[in-house]
């Protein structure tokens, strides 16, 4: 059986990223199509040509073939029950490609399945999953893992094909920003990041000599976050997804009610309204 496990194409993890025991099971024939989408159009009536206005992505199917290798007939039924337990309906988990260990897909079972018996000890099933939240792969590690540990080729957090650079500037996600200067944040994924849809945390602290506001600007895409009052050195501002906290208190009404977004690749930032501040970014990368 250990020899057969080399044919595995995926590894399964629970929500806490503990690897799920799939002993005596082999997963092969992975089918992961491109992201389903629906084009949006306007016009197209009364002789007006239709105009493309964008596309909306949809949930992504993931299909696998599962082979069972039991030791004897009683073990066959125990293994069958184990498969039903692992892939119970409504239970989200992560699927990781064996040869792309740094990326994961959050998925749930999409439909029931039947295990076809090949002989008394072996069975096979076609199992269909669907992405539970976003159709993208996301990096297992986040930018603060890079900030703390760098990129280690032996780490299972990172791998080839993830858009990572050897440039040390691309590994910095905590900056001492100064007024009049710019700093860079590198998004190694190929998907833009919006805090309403993806994970994005920004901490702002040690704001020095704030006037009557503080502003963080992404000069690459024009997104801006602004505190509309003076900020002290002791204040800690946290943007965590759609939530804005100032010293652990809800702070949306004290802002311009806008959010920072990230483009793929390099993003150029500046600050205004203070001499300096410490800015920390923490987010995973997303891949089509």
Coordinates of C-alpha atoms in Angstrom, one line a residue:
X1 CA 0.0 0.0 0.0
X2 CA 2.8 2.4 0.7
X3 CA 4.0 2.0 -2.9
X4 CA 0.5 2.9 -4.1
X5 CA 0.4 6.1 -2.0
X6 CA 3.0 7.6 -4.3
X7 CA 0.2 7.9 -6.9
X8 CA -1.7 10.2 -4.5
X9 CA -2.4 13.6 -6.2
X10 CA -3.8 15.5 -3.2
X11 CA -3.6 15.8 0.5
X12 CA -6.6 16.6 2.7
X13 CA -6.5 18.9 5.8
X14 CA -9.1 19.9 8.3
X15 CA -10.1 23.5 9.0
X16 CA -7.2 23.8 11.5
X17 CA -4.7 22.5 8.8
X18 CA -4.1 19.2 10.6
X19 CA -3.6 16.5 7.9
X20 CA -6.5 14.1 7.6
X21 CA -5.5 10.4 7.9
X22 CA -6.2 8.8 4.5
X23 CA -4.4 5.5 5.1
X24 CA -5.4 2.8 2.6
X25 CA -6.9 5.4 0.2
X26 CA -5.4 6.6 -3.0
X27 CA -6.6 9.9 -4.7
X28 CA -6.0 10.2 -8.4
X29 CA -7.4 11.6 -11.6
X30 CA -7.7 15.1 -10.2
X31 CA -9.9 17.3 -12.4
X32 CA -9.7 21.0 -11.5
X33 CA -11.2 23.1 -14.4
X34 CA -10.7 26.8 -14.8
X35 CA -12.9 29.1 -12.7
X36 CA -16.5 29.2 -13.9
X37 CA -17.8 32.7 -14.6
X38 CA -20.7 34.6 -16.1
X39 CA -20.1 37.5 -18.4
X40 CA -22.2 40.7 -17.8
X41 CA -23.4 42.8 -20.7
X42 CA -25.4 46.0 -21.2
X43 CA -27.3 47.1 -24.3
X44 CA -28.0 44.6 -27.0
X45 CA -31.5 45.9 -27.8
X46 CA -32.9 48.2 -30.4
X47 CA -29.9 47.9 -32.6
X48 CA -27.4 48.9 -29.8
X49 CA -24.5 46.5 -29.8
X50 CA -24.0 44.7 -26.4
X51 CA -21.2 46.1 -24.3
X52 CA -19.2 43.9 -22.0
X53 CA -19.2 45.4 -18.4
X54 CA -17.5 42.6 -16.5
X55 CA -17.7 39.0 -15.3
X56 CA -18.7 37.4 -12.1
X57 CA -16.9 34.3 -10.9
X58 CA -18.7 31.3 -9.5
X59 CA -17.9 28.3 -7.3
X60 CA -15.3 25.9 -8.7
X61 CA -15.8 22.2 -9.0
X62 CA -13.0 19.8 -7.9
X63 CA -13.4 16.1 -8.9
X64 CA -11.3 13.1 -7.8
X65 CA -11.2 9.4 -8.1
X66 CA -10.7 7.5 -4.8
X67 CA -9.4 4.0 -4.6
X68 CA -9.9 1.8 -1.5
X69 CA -7.4 -0.9 -0.5
X70 CA -8.6 -2.9 2.5
X71 CA -6.8 -5.7 4.3
X72 CA -9.8 -8.1 4.5
X73 CA -13.6 -8.0 4.1
X74 CA -14.3 -6.5 7.6
X75 CA -11.7 -3.9 6.9
X76 CA -13.4 -3.0 3.7
X77 CA -16.6 -1.9 5.5
X78 CA -14.6 -0.1 8.1
X79 CA -12.7 1.8 5.4
X80 CA -16.0 2.6 3.6
X81 CA -17.4 4.1 6.8
X82 CA -14.1 6.1 7.2
X83 CA -14.5 7.6 3.7
X84 CA -18.1 8.6 4.5
X85 CA -16.8 10.2 7.7
X86 CA -14.0 12.1 6.0
X87 CA -16.2 13.5 3.3
X88 CA -19.4 14.1 5.2
X89 CA -21.7 16.7 3.8
X90 CA -21.4 20.3 5.0
X91 CA -17.9 19.8 6.4
X92 CA -15.4 22.2 4.9
X93 CA -11.8 21.1 4.6
X94 CA -8.7 22.0 2.5
X95 CA -7.5 20.2 -0.6
X96 CA -3.8 20.6 -1.4
X97 CA -2.2 19.4 -4.6
X98 CA 0.7 17.1 -3.8
X99 CA 3.0 18.9 -6.2
X100 CA 1.8 22.4 -5.3
X101 CA 2.2 22.1 -1.6
X102 CA 2.0 25.9 -0.8
X103 CA -1.5 26.3 -2.2
X104 CA -4.9 25.1 -0.8
X105 CA -8.5 25.0 -1.9
X106 CA -11.3 25.3 0.7
X107 CA -14.0 22.9 -0.4
X108 CA -17.0 20.9 0.7
X109 CA -18.6 17.8 -0.8
X110 CA -20.8 18.8 -3.7
X111 CA -23.0 15.6 -4.0
X112 CA -23.4 12.1 -2.6
X113 CA -21.3 9.4 -4.1
X114 CA -21.3 5.6 -4.3
X115 CA -18.3 3.3 -3.8
X116 CA -18.2 0.7 -6.6
X117 CA -16.8 -2.6 -5.4
X118 CA -14.0 -3.9 -7.7
X119 CA -13.4 -7.1 -5.8
X120 CA -13.9 -8.2 -2.1
X121 CA -11.0 -6.0 -0.9
X122 CA -11.0 -3.0 -3.3
X123 CA -13.4 -0.3 -4.2
X124 CA -13.5 2.9 -6.3
X125 CA -15.6 6.1 -6.2
X126 CA -15.8 9.3 -8.2
X127 CA -16.1 12.2 -5.6
X128 CA -17.2 15.7 -6.5
X129 CA -16.3 18.7 -4.4
X130 CA -16.9 22.4 -4.8
X131 CA -15.1 25.4 -3.4
X132 CA -16.8 26.7 -0.3
X133 CA -16.0 30.4 -0.3
X134 CA -13.7 31.6 -3.1
X135 CA -12.9 29.7 -6.3
X136 CA -9.2 30.6 -6.0
X137 CA -6.4 28.7 -4.5
X138 CA -4.8 30.6 -1.6
X139 CA -1.4 30.3 -0.1
X140 CA -1.1 28.4 3.1
X141 CA 1.4 30.9 4.5
X142 CA 0.8 34.6 4.9
X143 CA 3.0 37.7 4.4
X144 CA 3.9 37.8 8.1
X145 CA 5.3 34.3 7.8
X146 CA 7.6 35.8 5.1
X147 CA 8.3 38.8 7.2
X148 CA 9.3 36.6 10.1
X149 CA 11.0 33.6 8.5
X150 CA 11.7 34.6 4.9
X151 CA 11.1 32.1 2.1
X152 CA 12.6 28.7 2.8
X153 CA 12.7 26.3 -0.2
X154 CA 12.3 23.4 2.3
X155 CA 9.2 24.8 3.9
X156 CA 5.8 23.4 2.9
X157 CA 4.4 26.9 3.1
X158 CA 5.9 27.9 -0.2
X159 CA 6.7 26.4 -3.6
X160 CA 7.3 27.0 -7.3
X161 CA 4.7 28.7 -9.3
X162 CA 3.6 31.0 -6.5
X163 CA 5.0 34.3 -8.0
X164 CA 7.5 34.7 -5.2
X165 CA 10.7 36.7 -5.8
X166 CA 14.2 36.5 -4.5
X167 CA 14.3 40.3 -4.1
X168 CA 14.5 41.0 -0.4
X169 CA 12.3 44.1 -0.7
X170 CA 9.5 41.8 -1.7
X171 CA 9.8 40.0 1.6
X172 CA 9.1 43.1 3.7
X173 CA 5.5 43.5 5.0
X174 CA 6.2 45.7 8.1
X175 CA 7.4 49.1 7.3
X176 CA 8.5 52.3 9.1
X177 CA 6.8 54.7 6.7
X178 CA 7.7 58.3 6.5
X179 CA 5.9 61.3 5.1
X180 CA 7.2 62.2 1.7
X181 CA 8.6 58.7 1.0
X182 CA 7.0 55.6 -0.5
X183 CA 7.2 52.0 0.4
X184 CA 6.4 48.8 -1.4
X185 CA 4.1 45.8 -0.7
X186 CA 4.3 42.8 -3.0
X187 CA 1.3 40.7 -3.8
X188 CA 2.7 37.5 -5.2
X189 CA -0.7 36.2 -6.2
X190 CA -2.4 36.8 -9.6
X191 CA -5.7 37.9 -8.1
X192 CA -6.5 41.5 -6.7
X193 CA -7.2 41.5 -3.0
X194 CA -10.3 43.3 -1.6
X195 CA -10.9 43.1 2.2
X196 CA -14.6 42.4 1.7
X197 CA -13.8 39.2 -0.2
X198 CA -10.4 38.1 0.9
X199 CA -8.3 38.1 4.0
X200 CA -6.4 41.3 4.5
X201 CA -5.2 42.8 7.8
X202 CA -3.4 46.1 8.2
X203 CA -2.1 47.4 11.5
X204 CA -1.1 51.0 11.9
X205 CA 0.8 52.0 15.0
X206 CA 3.5 54.4 16.4
X207 CA 2.0 57.3 14.5
X208 CA 4.3 60.3 15.1
X209 CA 3.2 63.9 15.0
X210 CA -0.2 63.4 13.5
X211 CA -2.1 66.5 12.5
X212 CA -5.9 66.4 12.4
X213 CA -6.0 63.2 10.3
X214 CA -3.9 60.2 9.1
X215 CA -4.0 58.7 5.6
X216 CA -2.7 55.6 4.0
X217 CA -2.6 55.6 0.2
X218 CA -2.1 52.9 -2.3
X219 CA -0.7 54.9 -5.2
X220 CA -0.9 51.9 -7.6
X221 CA -4.7 51.6 -7.6
X222 CA -5.9 54.8 -5.9
X223 CA -7.4 53.1 -2.8
X224 CA -7.2 55.2 0.3
X225 CA -7.8 54.8 4.1
X226 CA -8.2 57.9 6.2
X227 CA -8.6 58.5 10.0
X228 CA -10.5 61.8 10.1
X229 CA -9.1 62.9 13.5
X230 CA -5.7 63.2 15.2
X231 CA -3.9 59.9 15.9
X232 CA -1.6 59.6 18.9
X233 CA 1.6 57.5 19.3
X234 CA -0.3 55.1 21.6
X235 CA -3.2 54.5 19.2
X236 CA -3.4 51.2 17.3
X237 CA -5.6 51.1 14.2
X238 CA -6.5 47.7 12.8
X239 CA -8.2 47.0 9.4
X240 CA -9.2 43.4 9.5
X241 CA -11.3 42.5 6.5
X242 CA -14.4 44.8 6.6
X243 CA -13.8 45.6 10.3
X244 CA -12.0 48.7 11.5
X245 CA -10.8 48.9 15.1
X246 CA -9.1 51.8 16.9
X247 CA -7.7 50.6 20.2
X248 CA -10.0 47.5 20.0
X249 CA -13.1 49.7 19.7
X250 CA -15.2 49.9 16.6
X251 CA -13.8 52.8 14.5
X252 CA -15.6 53.0 11.2
X253 CA -17.4 56.3 11.9
X254 CA -14.0 57.9 12.6
X255 CA -12.7 57.1 9.1
X256 CA -13.5 58.0 5.4
X257 CA -15.3 54.6 5.2
X258 CA -13.0 53.4 2.5
X259 CA -10.6 50.5 2.4
X260 CA -7.2 49.6 1.0
X261 CA -7.1 47.2 -1.9
X262 CA -4.1 45.4 -3.4
X263 CA -3.3 44.7 -7.1
X264 CA -1.2 41.7 -8.1
X265 CA 2.5 42.4 -8.1
X266 CA 4.0 45.6 -6.6
X267 CA 1.9 48.1 -4.8
X268 CA 3.3 51.5 -4.0
X269 CA 2.2 53.2 -0.7
X270 CA 2.5 56.5 1.0
X271 CA 1.3 58.1 4.2
X272 CA 0.0 61.7 4.9
X273 CA -1.1 63.6 8.0
X274 CA 1.8 62.4 10.2
X275 CA 5.6 62.4 10.1
X276 CA 5.9 58.6 10.3
X277 CA 4.1 55.4 11.3
X278 CA 4.6 51.7 11.5
X279 CA 2.5 49.8 8.9
X280 CA 2.0 46.0 9.1
X281 CA 0.3 44.0 6.3
X282 CA -0.8 40.4 6.8
X283 CA -2.5 38.5 4.0
X284 CA -2.3 35.2 2.0
X285 CA -1.9 35.2 -1.8
X286 CA -4.7 34.1 -4.2
X287 CA -4.3 32.3 -7.5
X288 CA -6.7 31.7 -10.4

